[in-house]
Amino acid sequence: MCGIVGYTGNRNAITVLLDGLKALEYRGYDSAGIAYRTCNRIEVVKASGKIVNLEKKLNPNMHSNVGIGHTRWATHGKPNEVNSHPHRMGKFTIVHNGIIENYEVLKKLLVKSGYKFKTETDSEVIAGLLDKLYSEKNDVLKVIVELKKLLIGSYALGIICDDIPDKIYAVRKDSPLIIGVNDDESFIASDVPAILKYTNKYIILNDNEIAEIGRSVNVYNDNLDIVNKEVLTFEGNLEVAEKNGYEHFMLKEIHEQPEVIKNTTAPFLKFGLESLTENMPDFSKYDKIDIIGCGSAYHAGLVGKCLIEKYGNIPVNAFVASEYRYQKIFADEKTLVILISQSGETADTLACLRKVHDMGINTLAIVNVVGSSLAREADKVIYIKAGPEISVATTKAYLAQITILSLMALNIGYNKKLISESKALEIIDSYEKLPNFISEMIDKDYKDIAKSLYDKDNCFYIGRGIDYALSMEGSLKLKEISYIVSCAYAAGELKHGTISLIEDGTNVIAIVTDKNIADKTIGNIKEVKSRGAVISLITTEQIDDNFDVDYKVVMPTLNDFISPMVCAIPLQLISYETAKLRGCDIDKPKNLAKSVTVE
Ligand code: F6R
C-alpha cells in the first residue's frame, strides 16, 4: 500500500519527509519520491527501489519548509521512477494513495483540453484535474470540492498549489489519512508511525473532509463549513503504531479483508456484467484449464477448480508447482495455464510459467505484487489488489485469489449462457455485500475452539468438495503458525485408514457448507464423534442441525460464489487464536520465508 507524508513548519521539510517515509516502509513499496518548495519553486525528486536511492539523489544543503512525500506500491503502471509520485501538472503537485477507477475517462477529457501525461498511473489525472479546475475557479478549497465530484474510487491526497506557498491540502475517501499537529507545524500521513518522531498528537481526517494545513489546521465539509475536530494522542510506541494497534500483522491483515475485497472486485463490478467480461481473458478459446501454485496459492487453485468446473463446465486441474514443473504436461493451444502467486516471485511457479511458455501455451498470472517476475512474463495478468502482506502466513492474498477465481467461474458460466443474466446480476450484487459478511465473521469469537486445541499435538480437518479445498487451507494455516501437526482429509477418505488415529479427545474441525453433500459429511462427523473426537463444526444457517458437536461456527447461507471467502475467516482466526495461546511467533513462523525464491 502506498504511504503518504507531508510537512509544513520551521524544520527542514526534506528531513521530516524522509523520516516519515522510512517509518512507512513496513507498508511495502517499490519506489519513493518527494516534492518540496524552495526559492519559490517546487522541486520533485523520485527514485525507484529503496528510500536510500531517493536520499542519494537529494542535495544535502537544500532547505525547505513545505513538502509532500510518497512511497508507491504499484497498482497502475510499472513500478519505476516515472510512475512514482509526486505527480505535477501546471500549478499542482500531488501524492495519492488509493485507486481512481474512472481515470481513463478523465484522462481523455484532459488530453482534449491539451494536458500531456507522462505516466501510466491513475493518479496523474488528479494533478491535471486540479490544475484545470483552478484555472476556472482560482480557489483551492472550491477546486477540491469540485474534484471530489469527478473522482470515482478511493483516495487519500496530499496537494500543494504553486500559488499558496506555506500550505498543504488534504482530502480522503476510503483511504486512510491523519493530520499530525504540533506548535507552529503540521503534518499529514497515511499512518501514525510517519509522524511519531515529531508529535504524537493527531486528527483523523474522515471520508469527504477537506483539510487546509499550515501552521494551524482547518478541516471543512463539502459546503466549506469548518468541522470541529478532536485532537487525539497516540500513546503507544512505533511498533504498535505500525500494526495499527493490532497485536500482530496477521490480525491486522485479517481485519483488512473487507476493504481488500472491495478493491479486488471493484474493476469487475464497476459497470456490472460488462466490466466482468472486459476484465477477464476470453475463455471461449480454451477447453481445459490448469491452475498452478504453491502452498496457499495451490489451495486457492483447488477452490477455483470446484467453482469453474461446476459453473463454467470446463475441466480444471490444480497442481502443486514443484510437481508440475517435472511432470508430463498434457496441454495444447486450447489449454490455459493459470499461475497463482502473492509475491509473483515463487521459484517453482515461475519455472512452470517458463516451461509452458516454451511449449507455446497461453498463460495467465493471478498476482499481488505489481511488476513481479510472474506478472511481467505471463501473457496476461490479473492483479488481486490485496496490498502488501507482511505476515508470513497469507490471509488477505489467499482471500483475494479465491475471489478472482470465483469471478472467473461466474464470467465463464455467464458467457457460455449456463448462468442467466438475471442470476448473474444477482450474484454480482452479492459480491457487493461480501465485505459485510466477512466483517461479521471477523467479529465472532473463536477463543473457545482455540482453547480446546492449543494443548493438543494434532488436529484433523475434514470436508467434501469445496469444503475439502477450504479444509486444506485451514489445516496449513494451523500447522504453519501454531506448529500443531494438522492434516486435511476428504471426509469420505477417513475410513480408508486415517480413522485409526481418532481417539478420545482428538480434535476434528469439520467444514460443512455445501448443502448437496452435507448429509454425507455429517455421517462422517458422527463416525468420529462416536470414537471420542472433539468436533468443531463450521457450517451455514441452512445446514445447522441438531447433531452432536462440541463447538459450532454458523455462517449465513450464501451462494456458492461468495460462500468460500466467508468460510475462510473462521479458519484463519482459529489458527491465529490457537497460535497465540501457544505463544508462537505468529508473524514470523520458524523455518518459513514470505517469498520462496529458491527451488
Ligand atoms: C501459507 C503461505 C504459503 C504461500 C506459498 C506461495 O500461508 O503463505 O504457502 O502461499 O509460499 O507463495 P506465493 O503466493 O508468493 O507464490
Coordinates of C-alpha atoms in Angstrom, one line a residue, residues 68-598:
I68 CA 4.9 16.1 0.4
G69 CA 6.3 12.6 0.0
H70 CA 5.2 9.2 -1.1
T71 CA 6.1 5.5 -1.1
R72 CA 4.5 3.8 -4.1
W73 CA 3.2 0.3 -4.2
A74 CA 2.3 0.0 -7.9
T75 CA -1.3 -0.7 -8.9
H76 CA -1.5 1.0 -12.3
G77 CA 1.7 1.0 -14.4
K78 CA 5.1 -0.4 -13.8
P79 CA 7.0 0.1 -10.6
N80 CA 9.5 2.6 -12.0
E81 CA 10.7 6.2 -11.4
V82 CA 8.4 7.9 -13.9
N83 CA 5.3 6.3 -12.4
S84 CA 6.3 7.1 -8.8
H85 CA 4.8 10.1 -7.0
P86 CA 4.6 13.1 -6.6
H87 CA 2.9 14.0 -9.9
R88 CA 2.9 17.5 -11.1
M89 CA 0.8 19.3 -13.7
G90 CA 0.5 23.0 -14.2
K91 CA 0.3 24.6 -10.7
F92 CA -0.4 21.4 -8.8
T93 CA 1.7 18.7 -7.2
I94 CA 0.1 15.7 -5.6
V95 CA 0.6 12.4 -3.8
H96 CA -2.1 9.8 -3.9
N97 CA -3.0 6.6 -2.1
G98 CA -5.9 4.6 -3.5
I99 CA -7.3 3.8 -6.9
I100 CA -9.1 6.1 -9.3
E101 CA -11.5 3.8 -11.1
N102 CA -12.6 6.2 -13.8
Y103 CA -9.1 7.6 -14.6
E104 CA -9.2 6.6 -18.3
V105 CA -12.3 8.7 -19.0
L106 CA -10.9 11.6 -17.0
K107 CA -7.6 11.3 -18.9
K108 CA -9.3 11.5 -22.2
L109 CA -11.1 14.7 -21.2
L110 CA -7.8 16.3 -20.0
V111 CA -6.0 15.3 -23.2
K112 CA -8.7 17.0 -25.2
S113 CA -8.0 20.2 -23.1
G114 CA -4.3 20.0 -24.0
Y115 CA -2.9 18.2 -21.0
K116 CA 0.1 15.9 -21.6
F117 CA 0.6 12.8 -19.5
K118 CA 4.0 11.3 -18.6
T119 CA 3.0 8.3 -16.6
E120 CA 0.9 5.1 -16.8
T121 CA -0.7 5.9 -13.4
D122 CA -4.3 6.5 -12.5
S123 CA -3.1 9.3 -10.1
E124 CA -1.7 11.7 -12.6
V125 CA -5.2 12.7 -13.7
I126 CA -5.7 14.2 -10.2
A127 CA -3.0 16.8 -10.7
G128 CA -4.4 17.6 -14.2
L129 CA -8.0 18.0 -13.0
L130 CA -6.9 20.3 -10.1
D131 CA -5.0 22.5 -12.5
K132 CA -7.8 22.7 -14.9
L133 CA -10.4 23.4 -12.3
Y134 CA -8.1 26.0 -10.7
S135 CA -7.8 27.9 -13.9
E136 CA -11.6 28.3 -13.8
K137 CA -12.2 28.9 -10.1
N138 CA -8.9 30.2 -8.6
D139 CA -9.7 28.9 -5.1
V140 CA -8.1 25.7 -4.0
L141 CA -10.8 24.7 -1.5
K142 CA -13.6 25.1 -4.0
V143 CA -11.5 23.2 -6.6
I144 CA -11.1 20.3 -4.2
V145 CA -14.9 20.2 -3.7
E146 CA -15.3 20.0 -7.5
L147 CA -12.6 17.4 -7.8
K148 CA -14.4 15.1 -5.4
K149 CA -17.4 15.1 -7.7
L150 CA -15.4 13.9 -10.6
L151 CA -13.4 11.1 -8.9
I152 CA -14.8 7.5 -8.6
G153 CA -12.7 5.2 -6.4
S154 CA -10.7 5.6 -3.3
Y155 CA -8.2 8.3 -2.5
A156 CA -6.1 10.0 0.2
L157 CA -4.4 13.0 -1.3
G158 CA -1.7 15.4 -0.3
I159 CA -1.8 18.5 -2.5
I160 CA 0.5 21.5 -3.0
C161 CA -0.5 24.5 -5.1
D162 CA 2.2 26.8 -6.5
D163 CA 0.3 29.9 -5.6
I164 CA -0.1 29.1 -1.9
P165 CA 3.4 28.9 -0.5
D166 CA 3.1 27.6 3.0
K167 CA 0.1 25.3 2.8
I168 CA -0.7 21.6 2.1
Y169 CA -4.2 20.5 1.3
A170 CA -5.6 17.0 2.0
V171 CA -8.8 15.1 1.3
R172 CA -9.7 11.4 1.6
K173 CA -12.3 8.8 0.6
D174 CA -11.9 5.1 1.6
S175 CA -8.1 5.5 2.1
P176 CA -6.5 6.4 5.4
L177 CA -5.1 9.9 6.2
I178 CA -4.2 11.6 9.5
I179 CA -3.1 15.1 10.3
G180 CA -0.3 15.5 12.8
V181 CA -0.4 18.7 14.9
N182 CA 2.3 20.4 17.0
D183 CA 3.1 24.0 18.0
D184 CA 3.6 26.0 14.8
E185 CA 3.9 23.0 12.5
S186 CA 1.6 20.4 10.9
F187 CA 2.0 17.0 9.1
I188 CA -0.1 14.7 7.0
A189 CA 0.4 10.9 6.9
S190 CA -1.2 7.6 5.9
D191 CA -0.5 6.3 9.4
V192 CA 0.8 7.5 12.8
P193 CA 4.3 6.0 12.6
A194 CA 5.2 8.6 9.9
I195 CA 4.9 11.5 12.4
L196 CA 5.7 9.8 15.7
K197 CA 9.3 11.1 15.8
Y198 CA 7.9 14.7 15.9
T199 CA 4.5 14.5 17.5
N200 CA 2.0 12.1 19.0
K201 CA -0.9 14.5 18.6
Y202 CA -3.1 13.9 15.6
I203 CA -6.5 14.4 14.0
I204 CA -8.3 11.7 11.9
L205 CA -9.5 13.1 8.6
N206 CA -12.8 11.4 7.8
D207 CA -14.1 10.5 4.4
N208 CA -15.0 13.5 2.3
E209 CA -13.5 16.0 4.7
I210 CA -11.0 18.6 3.2
A211 CA -8.1 19.9 5.2
E212 CA -6.1 23.1 4.8
I213 CA -2.9 22.6 6.6
G214 CA -0.5 25.4 7.5
R215 CA 1.0 26.3 10.9
S216 CA -2.6 25.5 12.1
V217 CA -5.2 23.2 10.6
N218 CA -8.7 23.8 9.3
V219 CA -11.0 21.0 8.3
Y220 CA -14.0 21.6 6.1
N221 CA -17.1 19.7 4.9
D222 CA -18.4 19.8 1.3
N223 CA -20.1 23.2 1.9
L224 CA -16.8 24.5 3.1
D225 CA -18.1 25.0 6.6
I226 CA -15.5 24.4 9.3
V227 CA -15.7 21.0 11.0
N228 CA -14.6 20.8 14.7
K229 CA -12.1 18.0 15.1
E230 CA -10.9 16.3 18.2
V231 CA -7.1 16.1 18.6
L232 CA -6.1 12.6 19.7
T233 CA -3.0 11.5 21.5
F234 CA -1.2 8.3 20.4
E235 CA 0.1 6.5 23.5
G236 CA 2.0 3.5 22.0
N237 CA 5.5 3.2 20.5
L238 CA 6.5 2.9 16.8
E239 CA 5.9 -0.9 16.6
V240 CA 2.4 -0.6 18.0
A241 CA 1.7 2.2 15.5
E242 CA 2.9 0.1 12.5
K243 CA 0.4 -2.6 13.4
N244 CA -2.3 0.0 13.7
G245 CA -3.0 -1.2 17.2
Y246 CA -3.3 -4.9 16.3
E247 CA -1.1 -7.3 18.2
H248 CA 0.2 -8.9 15.0
F249 CA 0.4 -8.1 11.3
M250 CA -1.6 -11.3 10.7
L251 CA -4.5 -10.0 12.7
K252 CA -4.2 -6.6 11.1
E253 CA -4.3 -8.2 7.6
I254 CA -7.3 -10.4 8.6
H255 CA -9.1 -7.2 9.6
E256 CA -8.2 -5.5 6.3
Q257 CA -10.0 -8.2 4.3
P258 CA -13.4 -6.4 3.9
E259 CA -11.6 -3.4 2.4
V260 CA -9.3 -5.7 0.3
I261 CA -12.3 -7.5 -1.2
K262 CA -13.8 -4.1 -2.3
N263 CA -10.5 -3.3 -4.1
T264 CA -10.2 -6.8 -5.6
T265 CA -13.7 -6.8 -7.0
A266 CA -14.1 -3.1 -7.9
P267 CA -12.8 -3.3 -11.5
F268 CA -15.0 -6.3 -12.2
L269 CA -18.2 -4.9 -10.8
K270 CA -17.9 -1.3 -11.8
F271 CA -20.4 -1.5 -14.7
G272 CA -22.0 -4.8 -13.9
L273 CA -21.6 -7.8 -16.3
E274 CA -19.9 -5.7 -18.9
S275 CA -16.9 -4.9 -16.8
L276 CA -16.7 -8.5 -15.6
T277 CA -16.3 -9.7 -19.2
E278 CA -14.0 -6.8 -20.2
N279 CA -11.5 -7.5 -17.4
M280 CA -11.3 -11.3 -17.9
P281 CA -9.5 -13.1 -20.7
D282 CA -11.6 -14.6 -23.5
F283 CA -12.1 -18.2 -22.1
S284 CA -14.1 -19.3 -25.2
K285 CA -11.0 -20.5 -26.9
Y286 CA -10.0 -22.9 -24.2
D287 CA -11.3 -26.4 -23.4
K288 CA -9.1 -27.1 -20.4
I289 CA -7.5 -25.1 -17.6
D290 CA -4.5 -26.0 -15.4
I291 CA -4.1 -24.0 -12.3
I292 CA -0.6 -23.9 -10.7
G293 CA 0.6 -22.6 -7.3
C294 CA 2.4 -23.4 -4.1
G295 CA 1.0 -23.7 -0.6
S296 CA -2.0 -21.5 -0.1
A297 CA -1.9 -20.4 -3.7
Y298 CA -2.3 -24.0 -4.7
H299 CA -5.2 -24.3 -2.2
A300 CA -6.8 -21.3 -3.8
G301 CA -6.5 -23.1 -7.2
L302 CA -8.4 -26.1 -5.7
V303 CA -11.3 -23.7 -4.7
G304 CA -11.1 -22.3 -8.3
K305 CA -11.3 -25.8 -9.7
C306 CA -14.5 -26.6 -7.8
L307 CA -16.2 -23.3 -8.9
I308 CA -15.1 -23.2 -12.5
E309 CA -15.9 -26.8 -13.2
K310 CA -19.3 -26.5 -11.6
Y311 CA -20.4 -23.2 -13.2
G312 CA -18.2 -22.9 -16.3
N313 CA -18.5 -26.6 -17.3
I314 CA -14.8 -26.8 -18.3
P315 CA -12.2 -29.4 -16.9
V316 CA -9.9 -27.7 -14.5
N317 CA -6.9 -29.3 -12.8
A318 CA -5.0 -27.8 -9.9
F319 CA -1.3 -28.7 -9.5
V320 CA 1.5 -28.0 -7.0
A321 CA 4.1 -26.1 -8.9
S322 CA 7.0 -28.1 -7.7
E323 CA 5.4 -31.3 -9.1
Y324 CA 4.0 -29.8 -12.3
R325 CA 7.4 -28.5 -13.4
Y326 CA 8.8 -32.0 -13.6
Q327 CA 5.8 -34.0 -14.8
K328 CA 4.5 -34.7 -18.3
I329 CA 2.2 -31.9 -19.2
F330 CA -0.9 -32.6 -21.2
A331 CA -1.6 -29.1 -22.7
D332 CA -2.0 -27.6 -26.1
E333 CA -3.2 -24.4 -27.7
K334 CA -6.7 -25.0 -26.2
T335 CA -5.3 -25.1 -22.7
L336 CA -5.0 -22.0 -20.4
V337 CA -2.4 -22.3 -17.7
I338 CA -3.2 -20.1 -14.7
L339 CA -0.4 -19.3 -12.3
I340 CA -1.3 -18.0 -8.8
S341 CA 1.2 -16.2 -6.6
Q342 CA 1.0 -13.5 -4.0
S343 CA 4.7 -12.5 -4.4
G344 CA 4.9 -13.3 -8.1
E345 CA 8.5 -14.5 -7.4
T346 CA 8.0 -18.1 -6.2
A347 CA 10.7 -20.1 -7.9
D348 CA 8.7 -23.2 -8.7
T349 CA 5.7 -21.3 -10.0
L350 CA 7.9 -19.2 -12.2
A351 CA 9.6 -22.3 -13.5
C352 CA 6.2 -23.7 -14.5
L353 CA 5.4 -20.5 -16.3
R354 CA 8.6 -20.6 -18.3
K355 CA 8.2 -24.3 -19.1
V356 CA 4.7 -23.9 -20.5
H357 CA 5.7 -20.7 -22.3
D358 CA 8.4 -22.7 -24.1
M359 CA 5.6 -25.1 -25.2
G360 CA 3.7 -22.2 -26.7
I361 CA 0.8 -22.5 -24.2
N362 CA -1.2 -19.4 -23.1
T363 CA -0.6 -18.2 -19.6
L364 CA -2.5 -16.0 -17.1
A365 CA -0.9 -14.9 -13.8
I366 CA -3.0 -14.0 -10.8
V367 CA -0.6 -11.9 -8.8
N368 CA -0.5 -9.4 -5.9
V369 CA 2.9 -7.7 -6.4
V370 CA 2.7 -5.4 -9.5
G371 CA 5.6 -5.8 -11.8
S372 CA 6.9 -9.0 -10.2
S373 CA 8.5 -11.7 -12.5
L374 CA 5.3 -13.7 -13.0
A375 CA 3.3 -10.5 -13.8
R376 CA 5.9 -9.5 -16.4
E377 CA 6.4 -12.8 -18.0
A378 CA 2.9 -14.2 -18.3
D379 CA 0.8 -13.5 -21.4
K380 CA -1.9 -11.9 -19.2
V381 CA -2.1 -10.8 -15.6
I382 CA -4.9 -10.1 -13.2
Y383 CA -3.8 -8.2 -10.1
I384 CA -5.6 -9.2 -6.9
K385 CA -5.0 -5.7 -5.3
A386 CA -4.6 -7.1 -1.7
G387 CA -1.9 -4.6 -0.8
P388 CA 1.4 -5.6 0.8
E389 CA 1.2 -8.7 3.1
I390 CA 3.7 -8.6 5.8
S391 CA 2.7 -11.6 7.9
V392 CA 4.4 -14.7 6.5
A393 CA 1.2 -16.7 6.7
T394 CA -1.1 -15.4 3.9
T395 CA -4.6 -14.4 4.7
K396 CA -5.8 -11.4 2.6
A397 CA -3.9 -12.5 -0.5
Y398 CA -5.5 -16.0 -0.4
L399 CA -8.9 -14.4 0.1
A400 CA -8.4 -12.1 -2.9
Q401 CA -7.1 -15.0 -5.0
I402 CA -10.2 -17.1 -4.4
T403 CA -12.3 -14.1 -5.1
I404 CA -10.8 -13.6 -8.5
L405 CA -11.3 -17.4 -9.3
S406 CA -14.9 -17.1 -8.2
L407 CA -15.5 -14.1 -10.5
M408 CA -13.8 -16.2 -13.3
A409 CA -16.3 -19.0 -12.7
L410 CA -19.2 -16.5 -13.0
N411 CA -17.7 -15.0 -16.1
I412 CA -17.3 -18.3 -17.9
G413 CA -20.7 -19.6 -16.9
Y414 CA -22.4 -16.4 -17.9
N415 CA -20.7 -16.1 -21.3
K416 CA -21.5 -19.7 -22.0
K417 CA -25.1 -18.9 -21.2
L418 CA -25.0 -21.5 -18.4
I419 CA -25.9 -18.8 -15.9
S420 CA -28.8 -16.5 -16.9
E421 CA -28.4 -12.7 -17.0
S422 CA -30.7 -12.2 -14.0
K423 CA -28.9 -14.8 -12.0
A424 CA -25.6 -13.4 -12.9
L425 CA -26.7 -9.9 -11.8
E426 CA -28.0 -11.3 -8.5
I427 CA -24.5 -12.9 -8.0
I428 CA -22.8 -9.6 -8.9
D429 CA -24.9 -7.9 -6.3
S430 CA -23.8 -10.5 -3.7
Y431 CA -20.1 -9.5 -4.2
E432 CA -21.1 -6.0 -3.1
K433 CA -22.4 -7.4 0.2
L434 CA -19.4 -9.7 0.7
P435 CA -17.3 -7.3 2.8
N436 CA -20.1 -7.1 5.3
F437 CA -20.4 -10.9 5.6
I438 CA -16.6 -11.1 6.1
S439 CA -16.7 -8.4 8.8
E440 CA -19.5 -10.4 10.6
M441 CA -17.3 -13.5 10.7
I442 CA -14.2 -11.5 11.8
D443 CA -16.3 -10.2 14.8
K444 CA -17.2 -13.7 16.0
D445 CA -15.3 -15.2 19.0
Y446 CA -13.1 -18.2 18.2
K447 CA -11.3 -18.4 21.6
D448 CA -13.2 -21.4 22.9
I449 CA -12.3 -23.5 19.9
A450 CA -8.6 -22.3 20.3
K451 CA -8.7 -23.3 24.0
S452 CA -9.9 -26.8 23.0
L453 CA -7.0 -27.1 20.6
Y454 CA -3.9 -25.3 21.8
D455 CA -2.5 -28.0 24.1
K456 CA -3.1 -30.9 21.6
D457 CA -0.4 -32.4 19.4
N458 CA -2.5 -33.0 16.4
C459 CA -5.7 -32.0 14.6
F460 CA -7.7 -33.2 11.6
Y461 CA -9.7 -31.1 9.1
I462 CA -12.5 -32.8 7.1
G463 CA -14.8 -31.7 4.3
R464 CA -16.1 -32.7 0.9
G465 CA -15.8 -30.9 -2.4
I466 CA -15.1 -27.2 -2.0
D467 CA -15.2 -27.7 1.8
Y468 CA -12.3 -30.1 1.4
A469 CA -10.4 -27.5 -0.6
L470 CA -11.0 -25.0 2.2
S471 CA -10.0 -27.6 4.8
M472 CA -6.6 -27.9 3.2
E473 CA -6.0 -24.2 3.6
G474 CA -7.3 -24.2 7.2
S475 CA -5.0 -27.1 8.1
L476 CA -2.0 -25.4 6.5
K477 CA -2.7 -22.2 8.4
L478 CA -2.9 -24.0 11.7
K479 CA 0.3 -26.0 11.3
E480 CA 2.4 -23.2 9.9
I481 CA 1.7 -20.7 12.7
S482 CA 0.9 -23.0 15.8
Y483 CA 3.2 -26.0 14.9
I484 CA 0.3 -28.4 15.7
V485 CA 0.6 -31.4 13.4
S486 CA -2.5 -31.0 11.3
C487 CA -3.9 -32.9 8.3
A488 CA -6.8 -32.2 6.0
Y489 CA -8.8 -35.2 4.6
A490 CA -11.7 -35.6 2.2
A491 CA -14.3 -36.7 4.7
G492 CA -15.1 -39.9 2.8
E493 CA -11.5 -41.0 2.9
L494 CA -11.3 -41.2 6.7
K495 CA -12.5 -44.8 7.0
H496 CA -9.9 -45.9 4.5
G497 CA -7.1 -45.6 7.1
T498 CA -6.9 -42.3 9.0
I499 CA -9.9 -43.1 11.3
S500 CA -7.5 -45.4 13.2
L501 CA -5.9 -42.2 14.6
I502 CA -9.1 -40.9 16.1
E503 CA -9.4 -41.4 19.8
D504 CA -10.8 -39.8 22.9
G505 CA -10.0 -36.0 22.7
T506 CA -8.7 -35.9 19.1
N507 CA -9.6 -32.6 17.6
V508 CA -11.5 -32.6 14.3
I509 CA -12.5 -29.4 12.5
A510 CA -15.3 -30.2 10.1
I511 CA -16.5 -27.9 7.3
V512 CA -20.0 -28.4 6.0
T513 CA -21.2 -25.6 3.8
D514 CA -22.3 -27.4 0.7
K515 CA -25.9 -28.4 1.2
N516 CA -25.8 -31.0 -1.6
I517 CA -23.3 -33.3 0.2
A518 CA -23.9 -32.1 3.8
D519 CA -25.6 -35.4 4.8
K520 CA -22.6 -37.4 3.8
T521 CA -20.1 -35.3 5.8
I522 CA -22.5 -35.2 8.8
G523 CA -22.3 -39.0 8.6
N524 CA -18.5 -38.9 8.8
I525 CA -18.7 -36.4 11.7
K526 CA -20.9 -38.9 13.6
E527 CA -18.4 -41.7 13.0
V528 CA -15.5 -39.7 14.5
K529 CA -17.7 -38.3 17.3
S530 CA -18.6 -41.8 18.4
R531 CA -14.9 -42.6 18.7
G532 CA -14.4 -39.7 21.1
A533 CA -13.3 -36.8 18.8
V534 CA -13.8 -33.2 19.9
I535 CA -15.7 -31.7 16.9
S536 CA -15.6 -28.0 15.9
L537 CA -18.1 -27.5 13.1
I538 CA -18.1 -24.7 10.6
T539 CA -21.5 -24.7 8.8
T540 CA -24.3 -22.5 7.5
E541 CA -27.6 -21.5 9.0
Q542 CA -29.4 -23.7 6.4
I543 CA -27.4 -26.8 7.3
D544 CA -27.1 -26.2 11.0
D545 CA -28.9 -29.1 12.6
N546 CA -29.3 -30.9 15.9
F547 CA -26.4 -33.4 15.5
D548 CA -23.9 -33.5 18.3
V549 CA -20.8 -31.4 18.1
D550 CA -18.7 -29.6 20.7
Y551 CA -18.2 -26.2 19.1
K552 CA -20.1 -24.6 16.3
V553 CA -19.4 -21.6 14.0
V554 CA -22.5 -20.8 12.0
M555 CA -22.2 -18.6 8.9
P556 CA -25.0 -17.2 6.8
T557 CA -26.3 -19.3 3.9
L558 CA -24.8 -17.7 0.8
N559 CA -24.4 -18.5 -2.8
D560 CA -21.5 -20.8 -3.9
F561 CA -19.6 -17.8 -5.4
I562 CA -19.1 -15.9 -2.1
S563 CA -19.5 -18.6 0.5
P564 CA -15.8 -19.8 0.3
M565 CA -14.5 -16.3 1.2
V566 CA -16.7 -16.1 4.2
C567 CA -15.8 -19.6 5.3
A568 CA -12.1 -18.8 5.2
I569 CA -12.4 -16.3 8.0
P570 CA -13.0 -18.7 10.9
L571 CA -10.2 -20.9 9.6
Q572 CA -7.8 -18.0 9.8
L573 CA -8.9 -16.9 13.2
I574 CA -9.0 -20.3 14.8
S575 CA -5.3 -20.7 13.7
Y576 CA -4.5 -17.3 14.9
E577 CA -6.1 -17.7 18.4
T578 CA -4.5 -21.1 18.8
A579 CA -1.0 -20.0 17.9
K580 CA -1.4 -17.0 20.3
L581 CA -2.4 -19.3 23.2
R582 CA 0.7 -21.4 22.4
G583 CA 2.9 -18.2 22.5
C584 CA 4.2 -18.7 18.9
D585 CA 5.9 -16.0 16.8
I586 CA 2.8 -15.6 14.7
D587 CA 4.1 -13.2 12.0
K588 CA 7.4 -15.0 11.5
P589 CA 6.9 -18.8 12.0
K590 CA 10.1 -20.7 12.2
N591 CA 11.8 -22.0 9.1
L592 CA 9.4 -20.1 6.8
A593 CA 10.0 -17.2 4.4
K594 CA 7.5 -14.8 2.9
S595 CA 8.8 -15.2 -0.6
V596 CA 10.3 -18.6 -1.7
T597 CA 12.6 -17.7 -4.5
V598 CA 14.6 -20.9 -4.3

